[in-house]
CSV table of C-alpha atoms in Angstrom, one decimal:
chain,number,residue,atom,x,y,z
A,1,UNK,CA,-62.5,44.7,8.2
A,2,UNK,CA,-58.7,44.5,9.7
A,3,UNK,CA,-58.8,43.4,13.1
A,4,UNK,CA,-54.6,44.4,13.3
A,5,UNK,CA,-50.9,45.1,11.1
A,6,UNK,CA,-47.6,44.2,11.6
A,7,UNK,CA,-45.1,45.1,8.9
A,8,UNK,CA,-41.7,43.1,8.5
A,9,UNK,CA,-39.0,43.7,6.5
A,10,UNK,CA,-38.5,40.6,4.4
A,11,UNK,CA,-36.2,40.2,1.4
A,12,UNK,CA,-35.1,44.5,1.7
A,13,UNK,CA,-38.7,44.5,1.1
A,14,UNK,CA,-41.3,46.9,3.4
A,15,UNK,CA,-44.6,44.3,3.8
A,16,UNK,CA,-47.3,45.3,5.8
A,17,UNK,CA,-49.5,42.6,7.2
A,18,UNK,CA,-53.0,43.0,7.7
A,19,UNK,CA,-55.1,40.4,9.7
A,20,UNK,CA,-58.6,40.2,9.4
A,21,UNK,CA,-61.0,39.5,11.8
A,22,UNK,CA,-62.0,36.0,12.6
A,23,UNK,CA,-65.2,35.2,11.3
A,24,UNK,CA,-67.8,31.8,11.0
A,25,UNK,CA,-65.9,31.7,7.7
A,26,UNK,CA,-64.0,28.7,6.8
A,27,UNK,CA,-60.6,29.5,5.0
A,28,UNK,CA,-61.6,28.4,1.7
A,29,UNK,CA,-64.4,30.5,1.4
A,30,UNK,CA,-63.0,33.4,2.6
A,31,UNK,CA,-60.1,32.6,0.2
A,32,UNK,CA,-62.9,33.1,-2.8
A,33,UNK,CA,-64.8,35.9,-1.0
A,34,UNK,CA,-61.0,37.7,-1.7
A,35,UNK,CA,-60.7,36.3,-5.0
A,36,UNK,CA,-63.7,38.4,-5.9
A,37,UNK,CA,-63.1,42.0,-4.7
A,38,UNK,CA,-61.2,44.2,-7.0
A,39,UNK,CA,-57.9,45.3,-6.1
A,40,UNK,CA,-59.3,48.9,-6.2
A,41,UNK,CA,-61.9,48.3,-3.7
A,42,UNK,CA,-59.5,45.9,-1.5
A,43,UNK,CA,-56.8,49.0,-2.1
A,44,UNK,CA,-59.2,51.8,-0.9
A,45,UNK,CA,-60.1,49.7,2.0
A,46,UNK,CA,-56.3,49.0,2.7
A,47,UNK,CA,-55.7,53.2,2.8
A,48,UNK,CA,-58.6,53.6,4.6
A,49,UNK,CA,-57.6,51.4,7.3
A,50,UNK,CA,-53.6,53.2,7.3
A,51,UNK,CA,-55.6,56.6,7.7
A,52,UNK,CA,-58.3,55.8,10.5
A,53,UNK,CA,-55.2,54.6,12.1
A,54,UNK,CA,-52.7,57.4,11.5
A,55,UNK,CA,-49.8,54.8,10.0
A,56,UNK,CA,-46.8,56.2,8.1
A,57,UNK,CA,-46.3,53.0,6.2
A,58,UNK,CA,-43.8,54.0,2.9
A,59,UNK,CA,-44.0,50.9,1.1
A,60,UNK,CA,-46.4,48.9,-1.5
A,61,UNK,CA,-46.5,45.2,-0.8
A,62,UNK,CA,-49.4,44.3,1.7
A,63,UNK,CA,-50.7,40.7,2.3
A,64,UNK,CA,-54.4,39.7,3.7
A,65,UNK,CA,-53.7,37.2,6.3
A,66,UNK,CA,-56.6,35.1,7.5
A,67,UNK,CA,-56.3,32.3,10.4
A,68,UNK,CA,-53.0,32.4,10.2
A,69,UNK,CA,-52.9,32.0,6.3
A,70,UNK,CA,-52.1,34.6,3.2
A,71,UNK,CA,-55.2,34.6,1.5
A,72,UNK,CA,-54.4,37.7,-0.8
A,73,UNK,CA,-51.1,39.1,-1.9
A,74,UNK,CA,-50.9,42.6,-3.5
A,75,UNK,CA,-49.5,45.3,-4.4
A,76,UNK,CA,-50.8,49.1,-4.3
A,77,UNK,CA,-50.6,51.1,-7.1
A,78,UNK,CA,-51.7,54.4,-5.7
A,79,UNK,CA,-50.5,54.3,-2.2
A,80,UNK,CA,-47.9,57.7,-2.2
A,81,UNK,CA,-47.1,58.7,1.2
A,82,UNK,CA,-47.2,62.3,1.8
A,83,UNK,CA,-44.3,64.2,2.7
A,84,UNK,CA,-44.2,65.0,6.6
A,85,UNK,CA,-41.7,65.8,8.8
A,86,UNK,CA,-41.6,62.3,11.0
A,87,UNK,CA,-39.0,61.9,13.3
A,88,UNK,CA,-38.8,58.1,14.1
A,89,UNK,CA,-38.2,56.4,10.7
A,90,UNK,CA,-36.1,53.7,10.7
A,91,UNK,CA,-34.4,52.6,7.5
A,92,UNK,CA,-33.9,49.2,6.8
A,93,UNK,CA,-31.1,49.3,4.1
């Protein structure tokens, strides 16, 4: 479903980006096609994709970007990192 992430500190504020592939889709439809999912399925999606990839992301605020647009802004509600020993966390306070 996500094609890449990036995740930016904006505002003191962890985000994590997620883009999705590009598809035939124009924007608006996709917009509605994201409209419709439920945060719970679009949320186990989100921590499926952070697994698969092995990312140690620690915050809660992701948006859906599409062609170069936000097409769904969320937060999750049961994202808890687990406790690990990393070595290369950077804070951003």
């Amino acid at each position: 479903m996500f094609r890449q992430h990036k995740i930016l500190c904006e505002n003191k504020e962890t985000v994590l980006y997620l883009f999705l592939y590009d598809q035939q889709i124009d924007l608006e439809t996709m917009k509605i096609i994201f409209t419709q999912i439920s945060s719970q399925k679009l949320e186990s999606r989100i921590l499926d994709y952070l697994e698969r990839r092995t990312i140690k992301y620690q915050g809660t605020h992701v948006r859906i970007v599409y062609r170069e647009t936000i097409i769904r802004d969320l937060y999750l509600a049961h994202y808890r990192q687990p406790h690990t020993d990393i070595t290369n966390v950077i804070n951003l306070y």
